[in-house]
Tab-separated table of C-alpha atoms in Angstrom:
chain	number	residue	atom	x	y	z
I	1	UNK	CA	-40.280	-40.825	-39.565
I	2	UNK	CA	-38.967	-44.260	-39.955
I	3	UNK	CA	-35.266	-44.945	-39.396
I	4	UNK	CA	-32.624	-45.439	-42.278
I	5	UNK	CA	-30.958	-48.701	-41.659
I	6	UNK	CA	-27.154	-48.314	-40.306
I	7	UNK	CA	-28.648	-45.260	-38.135
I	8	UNK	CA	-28.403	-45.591	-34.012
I	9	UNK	CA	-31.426	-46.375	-31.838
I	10	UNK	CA	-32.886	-43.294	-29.917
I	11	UNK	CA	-33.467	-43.389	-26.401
I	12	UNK	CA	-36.031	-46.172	-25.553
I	13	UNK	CA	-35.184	-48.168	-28.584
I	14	UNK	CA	-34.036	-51.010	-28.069
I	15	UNK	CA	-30.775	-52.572	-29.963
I	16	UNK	CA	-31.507	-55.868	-32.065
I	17	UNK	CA	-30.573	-58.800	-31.335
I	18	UNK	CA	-27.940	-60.114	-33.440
I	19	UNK	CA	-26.300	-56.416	-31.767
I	20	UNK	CA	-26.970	-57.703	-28.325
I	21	UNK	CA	-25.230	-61.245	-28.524
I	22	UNK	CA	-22.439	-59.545	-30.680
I	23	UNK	CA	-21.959	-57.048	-27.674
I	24	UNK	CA	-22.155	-60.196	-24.928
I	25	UNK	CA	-19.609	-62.057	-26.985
I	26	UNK	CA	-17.132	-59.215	-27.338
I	27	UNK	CA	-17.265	-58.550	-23.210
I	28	UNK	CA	-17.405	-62.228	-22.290
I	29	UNK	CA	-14.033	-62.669	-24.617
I	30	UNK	CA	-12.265	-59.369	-23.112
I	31	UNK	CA	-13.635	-60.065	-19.098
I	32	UNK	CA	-11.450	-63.694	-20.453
I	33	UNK	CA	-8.811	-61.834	-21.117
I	34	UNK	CA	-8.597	-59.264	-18.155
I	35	UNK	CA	-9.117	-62.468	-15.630
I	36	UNK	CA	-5.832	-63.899	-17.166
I	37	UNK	CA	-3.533	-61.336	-16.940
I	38	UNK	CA	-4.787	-60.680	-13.676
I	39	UNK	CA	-4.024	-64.385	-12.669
I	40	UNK	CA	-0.465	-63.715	-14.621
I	41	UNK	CA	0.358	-61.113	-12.421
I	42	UNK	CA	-1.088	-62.625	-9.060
I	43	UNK	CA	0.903	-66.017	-9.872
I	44	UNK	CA	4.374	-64.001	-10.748
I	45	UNK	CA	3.823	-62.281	-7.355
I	46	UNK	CA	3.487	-65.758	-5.676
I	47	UNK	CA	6.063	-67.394	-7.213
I	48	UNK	CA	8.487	-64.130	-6.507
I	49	UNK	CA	7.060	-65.015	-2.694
I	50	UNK	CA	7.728	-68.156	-2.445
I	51	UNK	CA	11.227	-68.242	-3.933
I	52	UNK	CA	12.312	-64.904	-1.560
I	53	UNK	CA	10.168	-66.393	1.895
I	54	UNK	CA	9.224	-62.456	1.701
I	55	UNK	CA	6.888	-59.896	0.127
I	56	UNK	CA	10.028	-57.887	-0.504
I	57	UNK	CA	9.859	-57.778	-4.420
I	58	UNK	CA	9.445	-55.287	-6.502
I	59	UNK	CA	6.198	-54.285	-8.768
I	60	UNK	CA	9.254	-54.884	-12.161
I	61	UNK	CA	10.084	-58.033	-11.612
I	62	UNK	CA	6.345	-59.209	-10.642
I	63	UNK	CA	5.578	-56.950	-14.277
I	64	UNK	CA	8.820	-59.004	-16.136
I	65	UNK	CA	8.061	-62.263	-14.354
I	66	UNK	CA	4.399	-61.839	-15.500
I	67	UNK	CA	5.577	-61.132	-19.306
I	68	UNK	CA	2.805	-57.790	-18.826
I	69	UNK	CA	3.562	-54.302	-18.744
I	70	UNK	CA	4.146	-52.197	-15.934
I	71	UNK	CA	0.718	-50.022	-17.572
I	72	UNK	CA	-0.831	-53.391	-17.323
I	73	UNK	CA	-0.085	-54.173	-14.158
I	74	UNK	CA	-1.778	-50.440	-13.025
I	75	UNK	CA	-4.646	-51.553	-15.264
I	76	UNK	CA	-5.464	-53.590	-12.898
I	77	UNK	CA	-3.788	-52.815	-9.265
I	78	UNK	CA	-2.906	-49.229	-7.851
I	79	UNK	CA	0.014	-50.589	-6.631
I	80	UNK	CA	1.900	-53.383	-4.828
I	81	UNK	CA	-0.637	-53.053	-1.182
I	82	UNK	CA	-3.441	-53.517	-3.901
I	83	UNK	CA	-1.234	-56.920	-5.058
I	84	UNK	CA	-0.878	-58.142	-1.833
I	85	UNK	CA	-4.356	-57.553	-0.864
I	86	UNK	CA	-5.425	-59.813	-3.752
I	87	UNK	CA	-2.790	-62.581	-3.447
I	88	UNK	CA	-4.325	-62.530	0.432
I	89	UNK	CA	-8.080	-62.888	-0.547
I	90	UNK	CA	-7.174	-65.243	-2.981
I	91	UNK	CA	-5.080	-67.692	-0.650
I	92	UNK	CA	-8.551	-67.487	1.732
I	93	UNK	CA	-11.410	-68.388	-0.900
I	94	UNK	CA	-8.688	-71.539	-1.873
I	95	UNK	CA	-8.320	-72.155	2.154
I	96	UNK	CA	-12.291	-71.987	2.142
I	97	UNK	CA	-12.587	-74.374	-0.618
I	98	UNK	CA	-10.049	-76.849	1.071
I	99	UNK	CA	-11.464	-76.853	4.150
I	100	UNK	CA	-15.382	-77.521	2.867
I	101	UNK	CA	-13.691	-79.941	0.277
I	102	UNK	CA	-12.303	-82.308	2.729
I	103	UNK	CA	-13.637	-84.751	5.060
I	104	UNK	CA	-12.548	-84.887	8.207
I	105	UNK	CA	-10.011	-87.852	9.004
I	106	UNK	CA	-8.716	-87.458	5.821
I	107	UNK	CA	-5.139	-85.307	7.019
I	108	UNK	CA	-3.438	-87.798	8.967
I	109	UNK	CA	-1.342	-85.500	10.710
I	110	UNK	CA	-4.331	-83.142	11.343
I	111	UNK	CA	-7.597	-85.869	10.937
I	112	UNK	CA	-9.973	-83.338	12.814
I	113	UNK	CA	-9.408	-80.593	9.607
I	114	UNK	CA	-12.338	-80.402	7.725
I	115	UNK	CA	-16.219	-80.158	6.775
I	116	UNK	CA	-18.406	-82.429	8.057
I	117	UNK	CA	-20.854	-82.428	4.976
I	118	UNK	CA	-19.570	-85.819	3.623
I	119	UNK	CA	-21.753	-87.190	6.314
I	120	UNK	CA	-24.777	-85.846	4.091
I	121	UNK	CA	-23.495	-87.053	1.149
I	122	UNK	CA	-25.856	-89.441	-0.031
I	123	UNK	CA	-29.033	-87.479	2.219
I	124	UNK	CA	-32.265	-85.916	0.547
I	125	UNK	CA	-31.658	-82.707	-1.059
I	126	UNK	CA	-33.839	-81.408	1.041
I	127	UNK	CA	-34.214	-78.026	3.191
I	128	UNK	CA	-33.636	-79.608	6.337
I	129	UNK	CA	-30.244	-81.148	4.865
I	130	UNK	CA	-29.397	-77.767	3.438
I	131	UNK	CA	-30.102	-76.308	7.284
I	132	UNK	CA	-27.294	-78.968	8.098
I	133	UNK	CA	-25.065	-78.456	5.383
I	134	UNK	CA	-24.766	-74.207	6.682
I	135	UNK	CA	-24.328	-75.848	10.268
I	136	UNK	CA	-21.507	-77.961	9.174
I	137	UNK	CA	-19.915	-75.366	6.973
I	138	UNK	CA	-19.922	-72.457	9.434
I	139	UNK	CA	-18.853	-75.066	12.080
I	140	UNK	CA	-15.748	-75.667	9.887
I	141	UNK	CA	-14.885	-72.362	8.967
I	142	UNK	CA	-15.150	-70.741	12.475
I	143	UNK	CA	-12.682	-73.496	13.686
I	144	UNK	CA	-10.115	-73.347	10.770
I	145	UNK	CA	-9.889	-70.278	8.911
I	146	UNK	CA	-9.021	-67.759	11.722
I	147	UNK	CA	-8.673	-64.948	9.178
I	148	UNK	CA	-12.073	-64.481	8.468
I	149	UNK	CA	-15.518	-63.726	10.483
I	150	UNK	CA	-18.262	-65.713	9.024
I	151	UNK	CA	-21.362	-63.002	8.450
I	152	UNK	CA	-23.651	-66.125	6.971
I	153	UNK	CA	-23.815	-69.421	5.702
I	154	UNK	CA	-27.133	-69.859	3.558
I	155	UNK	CA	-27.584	-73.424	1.844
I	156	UNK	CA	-30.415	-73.934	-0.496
I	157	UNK	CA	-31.601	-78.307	-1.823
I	158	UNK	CA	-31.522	-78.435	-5.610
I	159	UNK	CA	-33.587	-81.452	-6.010
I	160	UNK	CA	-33.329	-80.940	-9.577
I	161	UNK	CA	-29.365	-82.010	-9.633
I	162	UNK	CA	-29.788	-83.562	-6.403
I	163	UNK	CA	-27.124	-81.122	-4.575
I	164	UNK	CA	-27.003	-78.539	-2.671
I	165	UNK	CA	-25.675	-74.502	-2.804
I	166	UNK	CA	-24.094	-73.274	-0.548
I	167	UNK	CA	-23.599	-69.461	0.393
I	168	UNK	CA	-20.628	-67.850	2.455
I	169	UNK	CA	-20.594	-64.332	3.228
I	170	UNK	CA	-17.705	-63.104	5.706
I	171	UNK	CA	-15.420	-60.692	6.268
I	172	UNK	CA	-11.501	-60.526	6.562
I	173	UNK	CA	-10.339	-59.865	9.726
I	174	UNK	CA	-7.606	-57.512	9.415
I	175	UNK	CA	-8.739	-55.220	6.421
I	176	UNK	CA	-12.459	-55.700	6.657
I	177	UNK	CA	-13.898	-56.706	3.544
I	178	UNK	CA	-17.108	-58.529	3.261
I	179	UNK	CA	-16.856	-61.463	0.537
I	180	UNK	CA	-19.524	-63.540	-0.596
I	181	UNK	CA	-18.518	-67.143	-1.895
I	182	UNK	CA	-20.669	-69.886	-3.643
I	183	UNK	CA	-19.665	-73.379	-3.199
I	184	UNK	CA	-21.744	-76.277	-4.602
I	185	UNK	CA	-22.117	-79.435	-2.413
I	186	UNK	CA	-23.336	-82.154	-4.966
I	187	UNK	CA	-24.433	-85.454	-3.657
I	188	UNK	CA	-23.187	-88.296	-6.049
């Protein structure tokens, strides 16, 4: 028997396509939303650190400073711990990206911080540069982001765009949690 249009697709059907990219849109626009409030929250609990030089704030004022609600904010955290947690993994992946993102000699008062993959800059995008770029990179990290325990660094040439992706997978030291980051490494 043949289906009456409006009527939903059985098991095995599949749903069209103009349903599909309606779905997509509607999840991509709402995963938008959720990722700011989230940042809302995490920068009101930052700003609340900085200004007492303590994590002794409570979950209202990060909820008023935010301009959420207090359901929002357990939307999205079980409670303050869960916060902090974040605010912590956070600060690393930006420590992670500072210290790939700068070239050694660059911090006068510290010119050994850094990456050494600005040597490669202008190399081949090639797998033995990528086998140097995870070198460099893990090199890096184990010297100056003691908070973390680098599991792998995996690099892959994109001769395509001429650069090269790199892969970080490690885990926080205190509360073990394994992250993976992506950086790109682009050659320009």
């Amino acid at each position: 028997m043949a289906k009456r249009s409006g009527e939903r697709a059985g098991p095995g059907d599949s749903s069209p396509a103009w349903r599909q990219r309606a779905v997509t849109k509607s999840l991509r626009a709402a995963r938008t939303r959720a990722e700011q409030r989230v940042e809302r929250l995490l920068h009101a609990a930052s700003d609340l650190m900085d200004e007492k030089g303590t994590t002794d704030f409570t979950i209202q004022e990060v909820v008023d400073r935010s301009g959420q609600s207090l359901r929002g904010f357990y939307q999205y955290f079980e409670g303050k711990d869960e916060l902090l947690f974040a605010l912590l993994e956070e600060n690393i992946r930006q420590c992670i990206g500072i210290i790939i993102g700068t070239p050694p000699g660059e911090r006068q008062m510290l010119p050994p911080f850094g990456c050494r993959v600005y040597e490669l800059l202008f190399a081949p995008s090639t797998p033995a540069t990528a086998a140097q770029v995870s070198y460099f990179v893990r090199e890096a990290l184990d010297r100056w982001e003691p908070r973390i325990e680098v599991l792998d660094v995996s690099s892959t040439a994109e001769p395509n765009s001429g650069g090269i992706k790199v892969k970080v997978q490690y885990k926080m030291r205190a509360p073990s949690a394994v992250t993976t980051l992506s950086y790109a490494v682009a050659n320009r």
